[in-house]
Amino acid sequence: MNDRIEKYSIKELLDKEKIFLNKTVLVEGWIRSFRNFIFISLNDGSTIKNLQIILSKNLKKNFLKKITIGTSIQVIGIITQSIGKKQNIELQSIKITIYGGVDSKNFQKSILQPKQHSLETLRKQAHLRFRTSIFSSIMRIRHHIAFFIHKYFHEHGFFYINTPIITTSNSEGSGEMFQVTTMDLKNIPYDIKGNIDYTKDFFKCQTYLSVSGQLEAETASLALGKVYTFGPAFRAENSNTSRHLSEFWMIEPEMAFYHLEENMNLAEDFLKSIIQYIIDFCIDDLSFLNEHIKKWNNNRKKESSLLEKLKFIFKYPFKRISYTEAINILQKEKKKNFFYPVLWGIDLQSEHEQYLVNEYFQSPVIIFDYPSCIKAFYMRINEDKKTVRAMDILFPEIGEIIGGSQREERYDMLLNRIKDTKIDESKLWWYLDTRRFGSVPHSGFGLGFDRLVQFITGMKNIRDVIPFPRTPNNAEF
Ligand code: 4AD
Ligand code: MG
């Protein structure tokens, strides 16, 4: 019998309600609620909405006992108009099959139990939190953002490049990398000088998980024109904040013949286009999150809603100021009593960034021309010899969402910077080579994917927008 009956997702059924009226269909999902031995709310993850199932009256008591929240079922039934106010259609069940029941002894401890759980509690059962409305909403939005990013670049003439995850160099210049080795740590080989003999390791040299695909993406852009990467990045920094992951996802476009201004224009249009797309295509999930966030804020009127916050992003051009201007503004705001010092040559702290974005400009801000001493070696040095063509985009709540720059395309300048920053130039011979053969002005940036998902979904903690977060002391699941 099942062979002839078509299977549909709940989204398909609810999106095209009218076509399905009086049709026999098959649906599968997990029970979200069960009332009066008749009404089941079924969710299959395809949408935030549930399908109401009406059980037939002749089901045996023993069978009914097995119908509990969390149980997975298949239902064959007829779609009919609902008399209830909450939904237009419902499924009158003809045949119901149970796939997997619920361990009733442990149910009380699980987050499937229908009550308000804190986000921290959900994190502890990360394998089950996909089943919650909030986390499945976030995951669907995460998917749509990723999908649109590929679409955007494809339509703008970019090619998708996969850069290596295992690498020998640190493009960002700091020492915070995870080492990759197959050496037996109980029996490490040493050379005659007493140093670890990495020639005995898998790759015959010391290797790490990559912090960024940028340097490799640059080499591709110097042939293909416009490219982008979309992959994981790993950072072993001990930052236990609501915006840092040890393993996160980054999108890194790299464009030959782009100057810094064109880079900023692209980044701004890119961010605005993503947010517009998500408002257009994920309104059900966004509205659900909107309501949730209102509840968390105890319906405080002053807090703008998630949708207002998102619309605000594409209302005006982002404010663009140089690092020096930013320092001048912050130094004038003496009454603000910042915890960290505001001094030219020191990196801006989160409190400074948030002040500029939320209070001073009340708009996303692009800060450019940072002091070279606080930025990576590959950024193009300005004529003042003190600043580089860097740009960071700062967002409300999140702070830095994009970091990018025009790259140093002049061989001698680049070599000097590598030497000044004490980077081992022998490992970067291939990168330097690109400046020897038809070097061109070029630029790019890195967008923190998880930070963007965090901003769009309004989550306070980045650990709530990635399925299995990796942070210091935490690599479970
Ligand atoms: O500013 P970052 O370190 O820049 C780069 O890695 C460059 N190679 C990018 C480029 O020019 N191609 O990182 C870029 C972005 C940050 O702005 C932030 O959004 C995100 O990546 N990011 C993190 N997100 C989550 N957890 C972390 N630990 C992050 N570190 C950076
Ligand atoms: Mg940065």
Coordinates of C-alpha atoms and ligand atoms in Angstrom, one line a residue:
M1 CA 0.0 0.0 0.0
N2 CA 2.8 2.4 1.0
D3 CA 4.4 2.1 -2.4
R4 CA 1.7 4.1 -4.1
I5 CA 1.2 6.8 -1.5
E6 CA 3.4 9.8 -2.0
K7 CA 5.7 11.0 0.8
Y8 CA 5.7 14.7 1.6
S9 CA 7.6 17.0 4.0
I10 CA 5.5 19.0 6.4
K11 CA 6.8 22.1 4.7
E12 CA 5.6 21.0 1.3
L13 CA 2.1 20.2 2.7
L14 CA 1.7 23.5 4.6
D15 CA 3.2 25.6 1.7
K16 CA 0.6 24.3 -0.8
E17 CA -2.2 23.4 1.5
K18 CA -5.0 23.7 -1.0
I19 CA -3.6 21.3 -3.5
F20 CA -3.4 18.6 -0.9
L21 CA -7.0 18.8 0.4
N22 CA -8.7 15.4 0.4
K23 CA -5.5 13.7 -0.8
T24 CA -4.0 10.7 0.9
V25 CA -0.3 11.4 1.9
L26 CA 2.5 9.9 3.9
V27 CA 4.4 12.0 6.4
E28 CA 7.2 11.1 8.9
G29 CA 8.5 13.0 11.9
W30 CA 8.8 13.4 15.6
I31 CA 6.0 14.0 18.0
R32 CA 6.1 17.4 19.6
S33 CA 2.9 17.2 21.6
F34 CA 0.0 14.8 22.2
R35 CA -3.3 16.0 23.6
N36 CA -6.5 14.2 24.6
F37 CA -5.4 10.9 23.0
I38 CA -6.4 12.5 19.7
F39 CA -4.2 15.4 18.6
I40 CA -0.5 14.9 17.7
S41 CA 1.7 17.9 16.7
L42 CA 4.3 16.4 14.3
N43 CA 7.5 18.1 13.3
D44 CA 9.9 16.8 10.7
G45 CA 12.4 19.6 10.7
S46 CA 11.5 20.9 7.3
T47 CA 9.8 24.0 8.9
I48 CA 9.2 25.6 12.3
K49 CA 5.5 24.7 11.8
N50 CA 4.0 21.4 13.0
L51 CA 1.4 19.3 11.3
Q52 CA -1.7 18.5 13.3
I53 CA -2.5 14.8 13.1
I54 CA -5.9 13.5 14.2
L55 CA -5.8 10.0 15.4
S56 CA -8.6 7.6 14.6
K57 CA -10.8 6.7 17.6
N58 CA -10.4 2.9 17.3
L59 CA -6.7 2.8 18.4
K60 CA -5.9 0.3 21.1
K61 CA -4.9 1.6 24.6
N62 CA -1.6 -0.3 24.5
F63 CA -0.7 1.5 21.3
L64 CA -1.8 4.9 22.5
K65 CA 0.6 4.5 25.5
K66 CA 3.5 4.4 23.1
I67 CA 2.6 7.7 21.5
T68 CA 4.7 10.1 23.6
I69 CA 6.7 13.3 23.0
G70 CA 9.9 12.6 21.1
T71 CA 8.7 9.3 19.5
S72 CA 9.3 9.0 15.7
I73 CA 6.4 8.0 13.6
Q74 CA 5.1 7.5 10.1
V75 CA 1.5 8.5 9.3
I76 CA -0.6 7.7 6.3
G77 CA -3.8 9.8 6.2
I78 CA -6.0 12.2 4.4
I79 CA -5.5 15.9 4.4
T80 CA -8.6 17.8 5.5
Q81 CA -9.6 21.3 6.4
S82 CA -9.1 21.9 10.1
I83 CA -11.8 23.3 12.2
G84 CA -9.2 24.5 14.7
K85 CA -8.1 28.1 14.5
K86 CA -4.4 27.4 14.7
Q87 CA -4.1 25.7 11.4
N88 CA -5.8 25.5 8.0
I89 CA -5.2 21.8 7.3
E90 CA -4.7 18.7 9.4
L91 CA -4.1 15.0 8.7
Q92 CA -6.8 12.5 9.5
S93 CA -4.7 9.4 10.2
I94 CA -5.5 6.1 8.6
K95 CA -2.4 4.2 9.5
I96 CA 0.3 5.0 12.1
T97 CA 3.6 3.2 12.5
I98 CA 6.1 3.8 15.3
Y99 CA 9.8 3.9 14.3
G100 CA 11.4 4.6 17.6
G101 CA 9.9 5.0 21.0
V102 CA 11.3 7.1 23.9
D103 CA 13.3 5.8 26.9
S104 CA 10.8 6.9 29.5
K105 CA 13.2 6.5 32.4
N106 CA 15.6 9.1 31.0
F107 CA 13.1 11.3 29.4
Q108 CA 12.8 13.6 32.4
K109 CA 16.5 14.4 32.2
S110 CA 16.4 15.1 28.4
I111 CA 15.8 18.4 26.8
L112 CA 13.0 16.9 24.8
Q113 CA 10.8 17.3 27.9
P114 CA 8.4 20.1 27.0
K115 CA 9.4 23.0 29.2
Q116 CA 11.6 26.1 28.9
H117 CA 15.2 25.0 29.0
S118 CA 18.1 27.4 29.2
L119 CA 20.4 27.7 26.3
E120 CA 23.2 26.4 28.5
T121 CA 21.2 23.2 29.2
L122 CA 20.5 22.7 25.5
R123 CA 24.3 23.0 24.8
K124 CA 24.9 20.1 27.2
Q125 CA 22.7 17.9 25.0
A126 CA 23.9 19.2 21.7
H127 CA 23.0 15.9 20.0
L128 CA 19.4 16.4 20.9
R129 CA 19.0 20.2 20.6
F130 CA 18.4 20.0 16.8
R131 CA 14.9 18.7 17.9
T132 CA 14.1 22.0 19.6
S133 CA 12.3 24.7 17.8
I134 CA 14.9 27.3 18.6
F135 CA 17.9 25.3 17.5
S136 CA 16.3 23.9 14.3
S137 CA 15.3 27.5 13.4
I138 CA 18.9 28.6 13.8
M139 CA 20.1 25.7 11.7
R140 CA 17.7 26.3 8.9
I141 CA 18.8 30.0 8.8
R142 CA 22.4 28.9 8.9
H143 CA 21.8 26.7 5.9
H144 CA 20.1 29.5 3.9
I145 CA 22.9 32.0 4.7
A146 CA 25.5 29.4 3.4
F147 CA 23.4 28.7 0.3
F148 CA 23.0 32.4 -0.5
I149 CA 26.7 33.1 0.0
H150 CA 27.5 30.6 -2.8
K151 CA 24.7 32.0 -4.9
Y152 CA 25.9 35.6 -4.4
F153 CA 29.5 34.8 -5.4
H154 CA 28.4 32.7 -8.3
E155 CA 26.3 35.5 -9.7
H156 CA 29.1 38.0 -9.2
G157 CA 31.6 36.0 -11.2
F158 CA 33.6 34.4 -8.4
F159 CA 35.0 30.8 -8.3
Y160 CA 34.8 28.6 -5.2
I161 CA 38.2 27.4 -4.2
N162 CA 39.1 24.8 -1.5
T163 CA 42.2 25.7 0.4
P164 CA 44.1 23.2 2.5
I165 CA 43.1 22.6 6.1
I166 CA 46.6 21.2 7.0
T167 CA 49.3 23.8 6.5
T168 CA 52.8 24.6 7.4
S169 CA 52.4 28.4 7.8
N170 CA 50.5 30.8 9.9
S171 CA 49.1 33.5 7.7
E172 CA 47.8 35.6 10.6
G173 CA 51.3 35.7 12.2
S174 CA 50.4 34.8 15.7
G175 CA 51.4 31.5 17.3
E176 CA 48.0 30.2 18.2
M177 CA 47.7 27.1 16.0
F178 CA 46.8 23.5 16.6
Q179 CA 49.6 21.2 15.7
V180 CA 48.9 18.2 13.5
T181 CA 51.1 15.1 14.0
T182 CA 51.1 11.4 13.8
M183 CA 54.1 11.1 16.0
D184 CA 53.9 8.8 19.0
L185 CA 53.9 11.4 21.8
K186 CA 55.3 8.9 24.3
N187 CA 58.3 8.3 22.0
I188 CA 59.2 11.6 20.3
P189 CA 62.2 11.5 17.9
Y190 CA 64.9 14.1 18.5
D191 CA 67.8 15.2 16.2
I192 CA 71.4 15.4 17.3
K193 CA 70.8 19.0 18.5
G194 CA 68.1 17.8 20.8
N195 CA 65.2 19.4 18.8
I196 CA 62.1 17.4 17.8
D197 CA 62.9 15.7 14.5
Y198 CA 59.9 16.6 12.4
T199 CA 61.4 14.9 9.4
K200 CA 60.1 11.7 11.1
D201 CA 56.6 13.1 11.2
F202 CA 53.9 12.3 8.6
F203 CA 54.6 15.2 6.3
K204 CA 58.3 15.3 7.1
C205 CA 57.8 18.8 8.5
Q206 CA 55.8 20.5 11.3
T207 CA 52.2 21.0 10.3
Y208 CA 49.1 22.8 11.8
L209 CA 45.4 23.3 11.3
S210 CA 45.0 26.3 9.1
V211 CA 43.9 29.6 10.7
S212 CA 42.9 31.0 7.2
G213 CA 42.9 30.0 3.6
Q214 CA 43.8 33.5 2.5
L215 CA 47.3 33.1 1.3
E216 CA 46.4 30.1 -1.0
A217 CA 43.2 32.0 -2.1
E218 CA 45.4 34.9 -3.2
T219 CA 47.5 32.6 -5.4
A220 CA 44.2 31.4 -7.1
S221 CA 42.9 35.0 -7.5
L222 CA 46.1 35.9 -9.3
A223 CA 45.0 33.6 -12.1
L224 CA 41.2 33.3 -11.9
G225 CA 40.5 36.9 -11.0
K226 CA 37.8 36.5 -8.3
V227 CA 37.7 33.6 -6.0
Y228 CA 36.3 32.7 -2.6
T229 CA 36.8 30.0 0.1
F230 CA 34.2 28.8 2.5
G231 CA 35.8 26.5 5.1
P232 CA 36.8 25.8 8.6
A233 CA 39.5 27.8 10.4
F234 CA 41.1 26.8 13.7
R235 CA 42.5 29.0 16.4
A236 CA 44.1 27.8 19.6
E237 CA 43.7 31.2 21.3
N238 CA 42.4 30.9 24.9
S239 CA 39.5 33.2 24.3
N240 CA 36.5 32.2 26.3
T241 CA 34.1 34.8 25.0
S242 CA 30.6 34.7 23.5
R243 CA 32.1 35.5 20.1
H244 CA 35.1 33.1 19.8
L245 CA 35.2 29.5 18.7
S246 CA 38.4 27.4 18.4
E247 CA 36.9 25.9 15.2
F248 CA 34.8 28.3 13.2
W249 CA 33.8 28.8 9.5
M250 CA 35.1 31.6 7.4
I251 CA 34.3 32.9 4.0
E252 CA 37.3 34.5 2.3
P253 CA 36.8 36.3 -1.1
E254 CA 40.0 37.4 -2.9
M255 CA 39.9 39.7 -5.9
A256 CA 42.6 40.6 -8.3
F257 CA 42.7 44.2 -9.4
Y258 CA 40.6 45.4 -6.4
H259 CA 41.7 48.4 -4.3
L260 CA 40.7 48.8 -0.7
E261 CA 37.6 50.9 -1.5
E262 CA 36.3 48.3 -4.0
N263 CA 36.9 45.7 -1.3
M264 CA 34.9 47.7 1.2
N265 CA 32.1 48.2 -1.3
L266 CA 31.9 44.5 -2.0
A267 CA 31.9 43.6 1.7
E268 CA 29.1 46.1 2.4
D269 CA 26.9 45.0 -0.5
F270 CA 27.6 41.3 0.4
L271 CA 26.5 41.7 4.0
K272 CA 23.4 43.7 3.1
S273 CA 22.4 41.2 0.4
I274 CA 22.7 38.3 2.8
I275 CA 20.5 40.0 5.4
Q276 CA 17.9 41.0 2.7
Y277 CA 17.8 37.4 1.4
I278 CA 17.2 35.9 4.9
I279 CA 14.4 38.4 5.6
D280 CA 12.8 37.4 2.3
F281 CA 13.3 33.6 2.6
C282 CA 13.4 32.8 6.3
I283 CA 10.6 34.9 7.7
D284 CA 8.9 32.0 9.6
D285 CA 12.1 31.1 11.5
L286 CA 13.0 34.8 12.0
S287 CA 9.6 35.6 13.4
F288 CA 9.8 32.7 15.8
L289 CA 13.2 33.8 17.0
N290 CA 11.9 37.4 17.2
E291 CA 9.2 36.3 19.6
H292 CA 11.7 34.3 21.7
I293 CA 14.1 37.2 22.0
K294 CA 11.3 39.5 23.1
K295 CA 10.5 37.0 25.9
W296 CA 14.1 36.9 27.0
N297 CA 14.2 40.6 27.1
N298 CA 11.0 40.5 29.2
N299 CA 9.2 42.5 26.4
R300 CA 11.2 45.6 27.3
K301 CA 10.0 48.1 24.8
K302 CA 13.4 49.8 24.4
E303 CA 15.1 46.7 22.9
S304 CA 14.5 46.8 19.2
S305 CA 13.2 43.6 17.7
L306 CA 15.3 41.2 15.7
L307 CA 13.6 42.3 12.5
E308 CA 14.1 46.0 13.2
K309 CA 17.7 45.3 14.0
L310 CA 18.2 43.5 10.7
K311 CA 16.4 46.1 8.6
F312 CA 18.5 48.8 10.2
I313 CA 21.6 47.2 8.7
F314 CA 20.7 47.9 5.1
K315 CA 19.0 51.3 5.7
Y316 CA 22.1 53.5 5.4
P317 CA 25.6 53.3 4.0
F318 CA 28.0 51.9 6.6
K319 CA 30.0 54.7 8.3
R320 CA 33.7 54.6 7.1
I321 CA 36.4 56.1 9.2
S322 CA 40.2 55.7 9.5
Y323 CA 41.7 54.1 12.6
T324 CA 43.3 57.5 13.4
E325 CA 39.9 59.2 13.3
A326 CA 38.4 56.5 15.5
I327 CA 41.2 57.1 18.1
N328 CA 40.5 60.8 18.0
I329 CA 36.8 60.3 18.6
L330 CA 37.4 57.8 21.4
Q331 CA 40.0 60.1 23.1
K332 CA 37.5 63.0 23.1
E333 CA 34.9 60.9 24.8
K334 CA 36.7 61.2 28.2
K335 CA 33.6 60.9 30.2
K336 CA 33.1 57.4 28.9
N337 CA 35.7 56.1 31.2
F338 CA 36.8 53.2 29.1
F339 CA 38.4 50.3 31.0
Y340 CA 41.2 49.8 28.3
P341 CA 43.5 52.7 27.2
V342 CA 42.8 54.5 24.0
L343 CA 46.2 55.1 22.4
W344 CA 47.3 55.3 18.8
G345 CA 49.1 52.0 18.0
I346 CA 47.0 49.8 20.3
D347 CA 44.2 47.6 19.0
L348 CA 40.7 48.7 19.7
Q349 CA 38.9 46.7 22.4
S350 CA 35.4 45.5 22.3
E351 CA 34.1 48.4 24.5
H352 CA 35.6 50.9 22.1
E353 CA 34.1 49.2 19.0
Q354 CA 30.7 48.9 20.6
Y355 CA 30.8 52.6 21.6
L356 CA 31.5 53.7 18.0
V357 CA 28.8 51.4 16.6
N358 CA 26.0 51.6 19.1
E359 CA 26.4 55.1 20.5
Y360 CA 28.5 57.4 18.4
F361 CA 27.5 56.5 14.9
Q362 CA 24.5 54.1 15.6
S363 CA 25.4 52.3 12.4
P364 CA 27.8 49.5 11.3
V365 CA 31.3 51.1 11.0
I366 CA 34.2 50.3 8.7
I367 CA 37.5 51.2 10.2
F368 CA 40.4 51.4 7.7
D369 CA 44.1 52.2 7.7
Y370 CA 45.2 50.6 10.9
P371 CA 48.8 50.9 12.3
S372 CA 51.0 48.3 10.7
C373 CA 52.2 47.1 14.1
I374 CA 48.8 45.6 15.0
K375 CA 48.0 44.0 11.6
A376 CA 49.3 41.0 9.6
F377 CA 52.3 41.1 7.4
Y378 CA 50.5 40.8 4.1
M379 CA 48.6 44.1 4.2
R380 CA 49.7 46.9 1.9
I381 CA 51.7 49.6 3.5
N382 CA 50.6 53.2 3.1
E383 CA 52.8 56.1 2.1
D384 CA 53.0 57.3 5.7
K385 CA 54.9 54.0 6.3
K386 CA 53.0 53.7 9.6
T387 CA 49.6 52.4 8.5
V388 CA 48.4 49.6 6.3
R389 CA 45.4 49.3 4.0
A390 CA 43.4 47.2 6.4
M391 CA 39.6 47.4 7.0
D392 CA 37.5 45.9 9.7
I393 CA 33.7 45.9 9.7
L394 CA 32.1 46.4 13.1
F395 CA 28.5 45.3 13.8
P396 CA 26.3 46.0 16.8
E397 CA 26.7 43.4 19.5
I398 CA 29.1 41.2 17.5
G399 CA 31.9 43.7 17.0
E400 CA 34.3 42.7 14.2
I401 CA 32.4 40.6 11.7
I402 CA 34.8 41.1 8.8
G403 CA 38.5 41.7 8.6
G404 CA 40.2 42.4 5.3
S405 CA 42.8 44.4 3.5
Q406 CA 44.4 45.4 0.2
R407 CA 47.4 43.0 -0.1
E408 CA 51.0 44.1 -0.4
E409 CA 51.7 43.3 -4.0
R410 CA 55.2 44.8 -4.2
Y411 CA 57.9 42.1 -3.7
D412 CA 60.5 44.2 -1.8
M413 CA 57.9 45.8 0.5
L414 CA 56.4 42.4 1.3
L415 CA 59.8 40.8 2.0
N416 CA 60.7 43.6 4.3
R417 CA 57.5 43.2 6.3
I418 CA 58.0 39.4 6.5
K419 CA 61.5 40.0 7.9
D420 CA 60.3 42.8 10.3
T421 CA 57.7 40.5 11.7
K422 CA 60.2 37.7 12.1
I423 CA 58.2 35.2 10.0
D424 CA 60.1 32.4 8.5
E425 CA 60.3 33.5 4.9
S426 CA 61.5 30.1 3.7
K427 CA 58.0 28.7 4.3
L428 CA 56.5 31.5 2.2
W429 CA 58.6 31.1 -0.9
W430 CA 55.6 30.3 -3.0
Y431 CA 53.6 33.3 -1.7
L432 CA 56.5 35.6 -2.4
D433 CA 56.8 34.1 -5.9
T434 CA 53.4 35.4 -6.9
R435 CA 54.8 38.9 -6.4
R436 CA 57.6 38.0 -8.9
F437 CA 55.4 36.9 -11.8
G438 CA 52.8 39.4 -12.9
S439 CA 51.9 40.8 -9.5
V440 CA 48.8 43.0 -9.4
P441 CA 47.0 45.1 -6.8
H442 CA 44.5 42.8 -5.1
S443 CA 42.3 42.7 -2.0
G444 CA 40.1 40.4 0.0
F445 CA 38.4 39.9 3.3
G446 CA 37.3 37.2 5.8
L447 CA 33.8 37.0 7.0
G448 CA 33.2 35.0 10.2
F449 CA 30.3 32.8 9.2
D450 CA 29.3 31.9 12.8
R451 CA 29.4 35.5 13.9
L452 CA 27.1 36.4 11.0
V453 CA 24.7 33.6 11.9
Q454 CA 24.8 34.9 15.5
F455 CA 24.0 38.4 14.4
I456 CA 21.1 37.4 12.1
T457 CA 19.5 35.0 14.6
G458 CA 20.0 37.4 17.5
M459 CA 21.8 34.8 19.7
K460 CA 23.9 36.2 22.5
N461 CA 26.4 33.3 22.4
I462 CA 28.2 32.0 19.3
R463 CA 28.0 28.5 20.8
D464 CA 24.3 28.5 20.1
V465 CA 24.6 28.9 16.3
I466 CA 27.0 26.0 15.5
P467 CA 26.0 22.4 16.0
F468 CA 28.9 21.2 18.0
P469 CA 31.0 24.1 19.3
R470 CA 34.7 23.7 20.0
T471 CA 36.0 26.1 22.6
P472 CA 38.8 25.9 25.2
N473 CA 38.1 22.9 27.5
N474 CA 35.2 21.7 25.3
A475 CA 35.3 19.2 22.4
E476 CA 32.5 16.9 23.3
F477 CA 30.2 15.2 20.8
Ligands
4AD1 O1 40.2 39.1 11.1 P1 40.6 37.7 10.8 O2 41.6 37.0 11.7 O3 41.1 37.7 9.3 C1 41.7 36.7 8.6 O4 41.8 35.6 9.0 C2 42.1 37.1 7.2 N1 42.9 36.1 6.7 C3 40.8 37.3 6.4 C4 41.1 37.7 5.0 O5 41.5 38.9 4.8 N2 40.9 36.8 4.0 O6 39.3 36.8 10.7 C5 38.2 37.1 9.9 C6 36.9 37.1 10.6 C7 36.8 38.0 11.8 O7 36.4 39.3 11.4 C8 35.7 37.3 12.6 O8 34.4 37.6 12.1 C9 36.0 35.8 12.3 O9 36.7 35.8 11.1 N3 36.7 35.2 13.4 C10 36.2 34.4 14.3 N4 35.0 33.9 14.5 C11 34.7 33.0 15.5 N5 35.7 32.6 16.3 C12 37.0 33.1 16.2 N6 37.9 32.7 17.1 C13 37.3 34.0 15.2 N7 38.4 34.6 14.8 C14 38.0 35.4 13.7
MG2 MG 40.6 40.6 12.5

